[in-house]
Short mmCIF file of the C-alpha atoms (twelve columns), coordinates in Angstrom:
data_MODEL
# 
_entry.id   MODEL 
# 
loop_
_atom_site.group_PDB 
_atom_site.id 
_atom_site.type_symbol 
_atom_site.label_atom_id 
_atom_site.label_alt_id 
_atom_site.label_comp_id 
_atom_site.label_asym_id 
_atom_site.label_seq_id 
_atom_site.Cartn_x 
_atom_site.Cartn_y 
_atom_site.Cartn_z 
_atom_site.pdbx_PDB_model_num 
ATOM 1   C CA . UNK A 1   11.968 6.492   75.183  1 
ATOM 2   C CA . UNK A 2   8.916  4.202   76.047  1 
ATOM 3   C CA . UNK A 3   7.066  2.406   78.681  1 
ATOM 4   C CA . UNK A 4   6.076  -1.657  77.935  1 
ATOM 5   C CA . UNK A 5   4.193  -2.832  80.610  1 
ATOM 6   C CA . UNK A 6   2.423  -7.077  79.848  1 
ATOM 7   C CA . UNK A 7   3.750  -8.453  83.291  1 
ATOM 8   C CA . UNK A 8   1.460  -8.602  85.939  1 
ATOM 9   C CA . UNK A 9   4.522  -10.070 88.761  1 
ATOM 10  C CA . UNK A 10  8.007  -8.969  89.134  1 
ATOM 11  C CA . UNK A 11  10.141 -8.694  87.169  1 
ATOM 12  C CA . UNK A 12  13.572 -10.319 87.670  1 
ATOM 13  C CA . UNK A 13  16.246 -9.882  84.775  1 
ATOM 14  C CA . UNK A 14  16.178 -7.861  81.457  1 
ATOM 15  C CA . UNK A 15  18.583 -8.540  78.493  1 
ATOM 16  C CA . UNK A 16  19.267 -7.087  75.320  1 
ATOM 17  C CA . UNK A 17  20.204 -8.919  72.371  1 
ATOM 18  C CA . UNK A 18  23.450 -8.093  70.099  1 
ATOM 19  C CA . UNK A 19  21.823 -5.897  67.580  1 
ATOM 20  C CA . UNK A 20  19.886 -3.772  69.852  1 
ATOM 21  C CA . UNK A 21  16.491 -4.383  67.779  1 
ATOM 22  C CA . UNK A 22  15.222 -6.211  70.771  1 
ATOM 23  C CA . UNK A 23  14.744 -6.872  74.399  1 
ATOM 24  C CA . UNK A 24  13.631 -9.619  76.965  1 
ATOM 25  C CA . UNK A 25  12.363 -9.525  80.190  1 
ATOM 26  C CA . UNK A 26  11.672 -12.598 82.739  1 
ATOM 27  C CA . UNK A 27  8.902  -12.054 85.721  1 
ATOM 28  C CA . UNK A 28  7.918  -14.264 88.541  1 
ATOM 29  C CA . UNK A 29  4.706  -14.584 86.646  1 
ATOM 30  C CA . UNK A 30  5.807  -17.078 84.911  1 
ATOM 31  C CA . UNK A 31  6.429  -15.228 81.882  1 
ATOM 32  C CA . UNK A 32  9.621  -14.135 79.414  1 
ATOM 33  C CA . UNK A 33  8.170  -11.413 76.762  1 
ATOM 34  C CA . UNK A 34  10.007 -10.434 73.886  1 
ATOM 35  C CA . UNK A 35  10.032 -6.815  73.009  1 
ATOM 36  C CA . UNK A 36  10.628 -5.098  69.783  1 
ATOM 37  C CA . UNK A 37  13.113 -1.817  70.561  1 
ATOM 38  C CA . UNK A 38  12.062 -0.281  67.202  1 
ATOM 39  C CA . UNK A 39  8.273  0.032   67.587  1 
ATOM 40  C CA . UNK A 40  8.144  -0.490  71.818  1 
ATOM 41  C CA . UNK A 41  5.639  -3.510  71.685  1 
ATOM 42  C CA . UNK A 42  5.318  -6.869  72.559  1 
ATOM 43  C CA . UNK A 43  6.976  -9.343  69.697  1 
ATOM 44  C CA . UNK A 44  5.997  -12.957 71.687  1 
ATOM 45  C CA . UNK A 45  5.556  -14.240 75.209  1 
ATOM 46  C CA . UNK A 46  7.516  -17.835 76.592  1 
ATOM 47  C CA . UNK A 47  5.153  -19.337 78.913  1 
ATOM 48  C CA . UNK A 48  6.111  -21.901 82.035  1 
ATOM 49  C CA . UNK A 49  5.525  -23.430 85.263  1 
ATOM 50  C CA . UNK A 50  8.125  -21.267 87.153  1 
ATOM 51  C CA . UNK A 51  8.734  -17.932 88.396  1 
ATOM 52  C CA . UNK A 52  11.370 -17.167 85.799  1 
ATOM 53  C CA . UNK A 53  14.640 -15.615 87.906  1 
ATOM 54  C CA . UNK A 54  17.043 -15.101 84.842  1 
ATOM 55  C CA . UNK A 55  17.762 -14.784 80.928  1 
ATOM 56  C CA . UNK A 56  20.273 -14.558 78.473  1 
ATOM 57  C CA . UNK A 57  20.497 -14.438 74.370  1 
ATOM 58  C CA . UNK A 58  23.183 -16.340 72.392  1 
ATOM 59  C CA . UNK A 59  26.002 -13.819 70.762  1 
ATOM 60  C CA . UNK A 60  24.108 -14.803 67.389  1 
ATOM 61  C CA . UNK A 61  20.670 -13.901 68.814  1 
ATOM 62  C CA . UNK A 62  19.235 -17.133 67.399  1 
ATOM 63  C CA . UNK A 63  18.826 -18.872 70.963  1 
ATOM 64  C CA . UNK A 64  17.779 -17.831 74.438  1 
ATOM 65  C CA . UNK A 65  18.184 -19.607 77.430  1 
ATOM 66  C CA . UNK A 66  15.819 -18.723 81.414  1 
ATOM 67  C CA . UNK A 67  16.180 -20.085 84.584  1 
ATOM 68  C CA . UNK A 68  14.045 -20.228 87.400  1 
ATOM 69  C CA . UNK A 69  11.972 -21.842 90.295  1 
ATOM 70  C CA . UNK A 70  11.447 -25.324 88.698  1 
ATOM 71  C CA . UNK A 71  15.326 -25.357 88.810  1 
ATOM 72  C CA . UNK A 72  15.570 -26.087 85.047  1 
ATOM 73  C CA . UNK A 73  17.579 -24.301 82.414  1 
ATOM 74  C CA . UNK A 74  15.441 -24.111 79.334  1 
ATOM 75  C CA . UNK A 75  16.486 -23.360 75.418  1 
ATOM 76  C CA . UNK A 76  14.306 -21.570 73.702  1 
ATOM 77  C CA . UNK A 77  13.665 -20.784 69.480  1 
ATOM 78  C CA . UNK A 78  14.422 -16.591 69.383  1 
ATOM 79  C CA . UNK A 79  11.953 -16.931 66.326  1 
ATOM 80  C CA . UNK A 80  8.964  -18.662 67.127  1 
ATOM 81  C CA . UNK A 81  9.027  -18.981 71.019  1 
ATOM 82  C CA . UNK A 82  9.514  -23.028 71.090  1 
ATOM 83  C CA . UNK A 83  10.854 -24.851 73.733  1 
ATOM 84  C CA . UNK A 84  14.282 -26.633 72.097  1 
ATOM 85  C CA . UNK A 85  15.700 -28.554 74.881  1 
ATOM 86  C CA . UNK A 86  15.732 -28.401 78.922  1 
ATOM 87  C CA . UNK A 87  18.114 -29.831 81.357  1 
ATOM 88  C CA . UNK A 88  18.008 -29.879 85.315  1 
ATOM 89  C CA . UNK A 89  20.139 -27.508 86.379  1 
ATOM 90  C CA . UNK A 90  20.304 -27.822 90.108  1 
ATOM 91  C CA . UNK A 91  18.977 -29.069 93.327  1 
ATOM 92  C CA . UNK A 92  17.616 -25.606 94.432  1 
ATOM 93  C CA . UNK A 93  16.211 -23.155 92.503  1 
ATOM 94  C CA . UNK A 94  18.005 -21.210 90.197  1 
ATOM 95  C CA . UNK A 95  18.579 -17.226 90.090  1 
ATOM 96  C CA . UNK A 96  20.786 -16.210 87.634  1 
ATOM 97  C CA . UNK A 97  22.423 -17.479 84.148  1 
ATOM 98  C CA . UNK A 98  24.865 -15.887 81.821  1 
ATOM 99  C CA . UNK A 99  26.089 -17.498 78.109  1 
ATOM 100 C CA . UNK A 100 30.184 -16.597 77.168  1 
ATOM 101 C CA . UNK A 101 31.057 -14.456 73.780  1 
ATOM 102 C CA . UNK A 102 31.316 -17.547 71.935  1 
ATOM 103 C CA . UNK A 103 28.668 -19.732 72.934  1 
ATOM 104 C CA . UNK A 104 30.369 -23.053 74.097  1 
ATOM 105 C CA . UNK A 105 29.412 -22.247 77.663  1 
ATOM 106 C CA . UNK A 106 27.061 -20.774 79.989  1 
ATOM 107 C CA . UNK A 107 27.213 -20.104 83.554  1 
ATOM 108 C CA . UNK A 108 24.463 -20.697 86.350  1 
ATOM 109 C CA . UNK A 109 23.860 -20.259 89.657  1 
ATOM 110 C CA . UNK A 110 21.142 -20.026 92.613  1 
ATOM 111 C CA . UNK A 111 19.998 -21.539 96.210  1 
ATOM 112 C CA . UNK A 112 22.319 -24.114 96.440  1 
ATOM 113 C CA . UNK A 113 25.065 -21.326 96.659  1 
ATOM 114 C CA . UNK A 114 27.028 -22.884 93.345  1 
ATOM 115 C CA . UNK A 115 27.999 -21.328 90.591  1 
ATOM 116 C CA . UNK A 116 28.286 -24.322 87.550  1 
ATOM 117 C CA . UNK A 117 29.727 -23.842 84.129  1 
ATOM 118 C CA . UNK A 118 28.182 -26.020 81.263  1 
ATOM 119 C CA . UNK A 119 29.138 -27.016 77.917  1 
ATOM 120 C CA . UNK A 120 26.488 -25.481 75.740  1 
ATOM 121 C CA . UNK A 121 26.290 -27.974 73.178  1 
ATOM 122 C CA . UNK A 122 26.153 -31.236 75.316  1 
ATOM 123 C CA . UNK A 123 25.028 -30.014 78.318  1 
ATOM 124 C CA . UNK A 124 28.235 -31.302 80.591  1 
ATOM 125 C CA . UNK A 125 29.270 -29.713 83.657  1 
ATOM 126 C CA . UNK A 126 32.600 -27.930 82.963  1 
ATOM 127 C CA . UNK A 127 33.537 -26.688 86.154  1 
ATOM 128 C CA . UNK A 128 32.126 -25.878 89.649  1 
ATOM 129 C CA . UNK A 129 32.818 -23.224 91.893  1 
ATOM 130 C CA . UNK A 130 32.417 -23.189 95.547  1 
ATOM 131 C CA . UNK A 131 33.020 -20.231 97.494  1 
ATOM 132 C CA . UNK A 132 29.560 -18.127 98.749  1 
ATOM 133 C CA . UNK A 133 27.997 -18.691 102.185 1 
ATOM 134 C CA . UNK A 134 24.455 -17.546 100.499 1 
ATOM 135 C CA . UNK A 135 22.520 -17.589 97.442  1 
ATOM 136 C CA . UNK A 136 23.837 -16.642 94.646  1 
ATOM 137 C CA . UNK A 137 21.604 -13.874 93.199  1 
ATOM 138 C CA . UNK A 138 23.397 -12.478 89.704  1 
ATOM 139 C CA . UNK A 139 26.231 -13.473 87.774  1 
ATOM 140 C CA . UNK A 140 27.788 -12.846 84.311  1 
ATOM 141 C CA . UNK A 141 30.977 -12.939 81.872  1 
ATOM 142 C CA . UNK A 142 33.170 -10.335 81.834  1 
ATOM 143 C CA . UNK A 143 33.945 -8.686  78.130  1 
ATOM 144 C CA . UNK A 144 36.818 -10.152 78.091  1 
ATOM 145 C CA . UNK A 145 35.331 -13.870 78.295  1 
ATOM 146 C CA . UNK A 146 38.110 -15.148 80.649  1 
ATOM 147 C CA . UNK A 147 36.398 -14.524 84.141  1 
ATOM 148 C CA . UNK A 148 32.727 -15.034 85.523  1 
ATOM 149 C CA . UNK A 149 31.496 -12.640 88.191  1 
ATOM 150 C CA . UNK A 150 28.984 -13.964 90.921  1 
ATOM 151 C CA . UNK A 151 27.100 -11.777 93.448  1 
ATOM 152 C CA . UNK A 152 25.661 -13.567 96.865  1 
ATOM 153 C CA . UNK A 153 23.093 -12.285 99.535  1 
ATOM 154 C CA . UNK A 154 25.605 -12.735 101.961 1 
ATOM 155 C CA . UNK A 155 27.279 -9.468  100.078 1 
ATOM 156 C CA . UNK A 156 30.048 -11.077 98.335  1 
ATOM 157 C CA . UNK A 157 31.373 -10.717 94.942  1 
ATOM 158 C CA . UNK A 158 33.142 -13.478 93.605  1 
ATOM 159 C CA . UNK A 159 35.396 -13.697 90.300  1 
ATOM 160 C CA . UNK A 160 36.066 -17.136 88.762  1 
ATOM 161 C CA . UNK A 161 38.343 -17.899 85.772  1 
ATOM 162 C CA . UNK A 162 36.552 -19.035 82.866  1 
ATOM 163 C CA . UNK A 163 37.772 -21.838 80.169  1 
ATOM 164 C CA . UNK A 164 36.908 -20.302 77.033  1 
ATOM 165 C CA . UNK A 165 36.510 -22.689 74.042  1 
ATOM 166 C CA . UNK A 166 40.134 -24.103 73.197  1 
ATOM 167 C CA . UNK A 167 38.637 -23.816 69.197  1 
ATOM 168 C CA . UNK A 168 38.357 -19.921 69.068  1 
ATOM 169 C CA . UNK A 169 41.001 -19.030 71.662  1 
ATOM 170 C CA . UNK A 170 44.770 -18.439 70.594  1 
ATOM 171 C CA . UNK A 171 47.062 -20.642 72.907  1 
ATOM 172 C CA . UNK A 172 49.224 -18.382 75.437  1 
ATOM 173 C CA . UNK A 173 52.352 -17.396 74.149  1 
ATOM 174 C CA . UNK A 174 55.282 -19.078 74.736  1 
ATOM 175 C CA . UNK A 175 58.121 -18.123 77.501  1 
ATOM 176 C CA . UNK A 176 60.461 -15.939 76.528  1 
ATOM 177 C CA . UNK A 177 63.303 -18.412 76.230  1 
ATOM 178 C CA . UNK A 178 66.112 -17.759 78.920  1 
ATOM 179 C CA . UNK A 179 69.617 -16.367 77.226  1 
ATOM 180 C CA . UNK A 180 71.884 -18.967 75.728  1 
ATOM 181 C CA . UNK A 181 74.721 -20.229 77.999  1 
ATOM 182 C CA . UNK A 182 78.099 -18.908 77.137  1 
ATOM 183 C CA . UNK A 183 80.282 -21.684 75.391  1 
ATOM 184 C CA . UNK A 184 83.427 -22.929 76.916  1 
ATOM 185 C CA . UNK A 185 85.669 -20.988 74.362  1 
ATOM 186 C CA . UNK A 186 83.483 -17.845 74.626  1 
ATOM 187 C CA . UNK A 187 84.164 -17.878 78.513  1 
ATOM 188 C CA . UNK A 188 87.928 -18.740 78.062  1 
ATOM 189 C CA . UNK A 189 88.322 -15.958 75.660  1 
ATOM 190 C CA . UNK A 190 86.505 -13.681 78.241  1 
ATOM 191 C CA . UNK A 191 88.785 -14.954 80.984  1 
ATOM 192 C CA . UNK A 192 91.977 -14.327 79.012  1 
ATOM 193 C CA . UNK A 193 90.713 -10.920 77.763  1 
ATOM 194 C CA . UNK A 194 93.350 -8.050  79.032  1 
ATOM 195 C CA . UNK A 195 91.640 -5.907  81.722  1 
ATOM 196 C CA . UNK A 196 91.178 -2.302  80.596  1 
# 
């Protein structure tokens, strides 16, 4: 359909939002542009100190978080391009990120070979998992928002069970219940019952 070319270094990761009306890449240069799908053209450009690694939107397309080099996981304004909030999200550099269907959590991984699941909101680690012998180069939630998948250099491919958010998920159903024991009388009766 079209060409876009603004980066003048790699680029690393390229997400679409929700709606389709728009796309973002992240490049080593230190760069995240924005792109308008309807008119193929540069909307706005998120500028930092890193070699940006990955990207992801929020389901409502309002928010979008990068990682990178600097090993900090930054939010971002979809609208205007500000800078919202950052936390430190490793040790190492980081090289991949992935937000759940519902936005309570996001996933991130790199260097240090850990993949680390984080409350959105309050920025707590949820949950680590340990399990690659390299870095971890890619990751994301499956569609069905119950697993995380995590790719290494070493060549693995790792699946992790996710926690969504107890407030939009339904609570497993119950067990079916086992069948009632038979009553004294009902096994007497059975007992006493004339063969046929």
């Amino acid at each position: 359909l079209s060409s876009m070319k603004e980066h003048r270094g790699t680029v690393n990761c390229i997400r679409i939002n929700n709606e389709n009306s728009e796309c973002i890449s992240a490049a080593s240069d230190g760069s995240c542009v924005v792109w308008d799908l309807t008119r193929y053209r540069r909307k706005q450009t998120l500028l930092a100190s890193t070699n940006f690694k990955g990207v992801s939107y929020t389901p409502d397309n309002a928010q979008i978080l990068t990682c990178g080099t600097d090993r900090k996981v930054v939010y971002w304004d979809d609208f205007d391009g500000s800078t919202i909030r950052e936390l430190e999200g490793s040790p190492n550099e980081l090289a991949a990120l992935d937000i759940d269907r519902t936005s309570y959590a996001f996933a991130t991984a790199g260097a240090d070979k850990i993949v680390r699941l984080w409350h959105y909101d309050d920025k707590r680690v949820l949950a680590t998992g340990e399990g690659h012998s390299g870095a971890v180069t890619w990751l994301a939630f499956a569609p069905d928002n119950r697993r995380i998948v995590s790719v290494g250099d070493e060549g693995a491919i790792l699946i992790w069970r996710h926690m969504p958010d107890p407030a939009t998920t339904a609570p497993p159903s119950p067990p079916a219940s086992p069948a009632a024991p038979a009553t004294a009388a009902a096994a007497a009766a059975a007992a006493s019952a004339p063969a046929p």
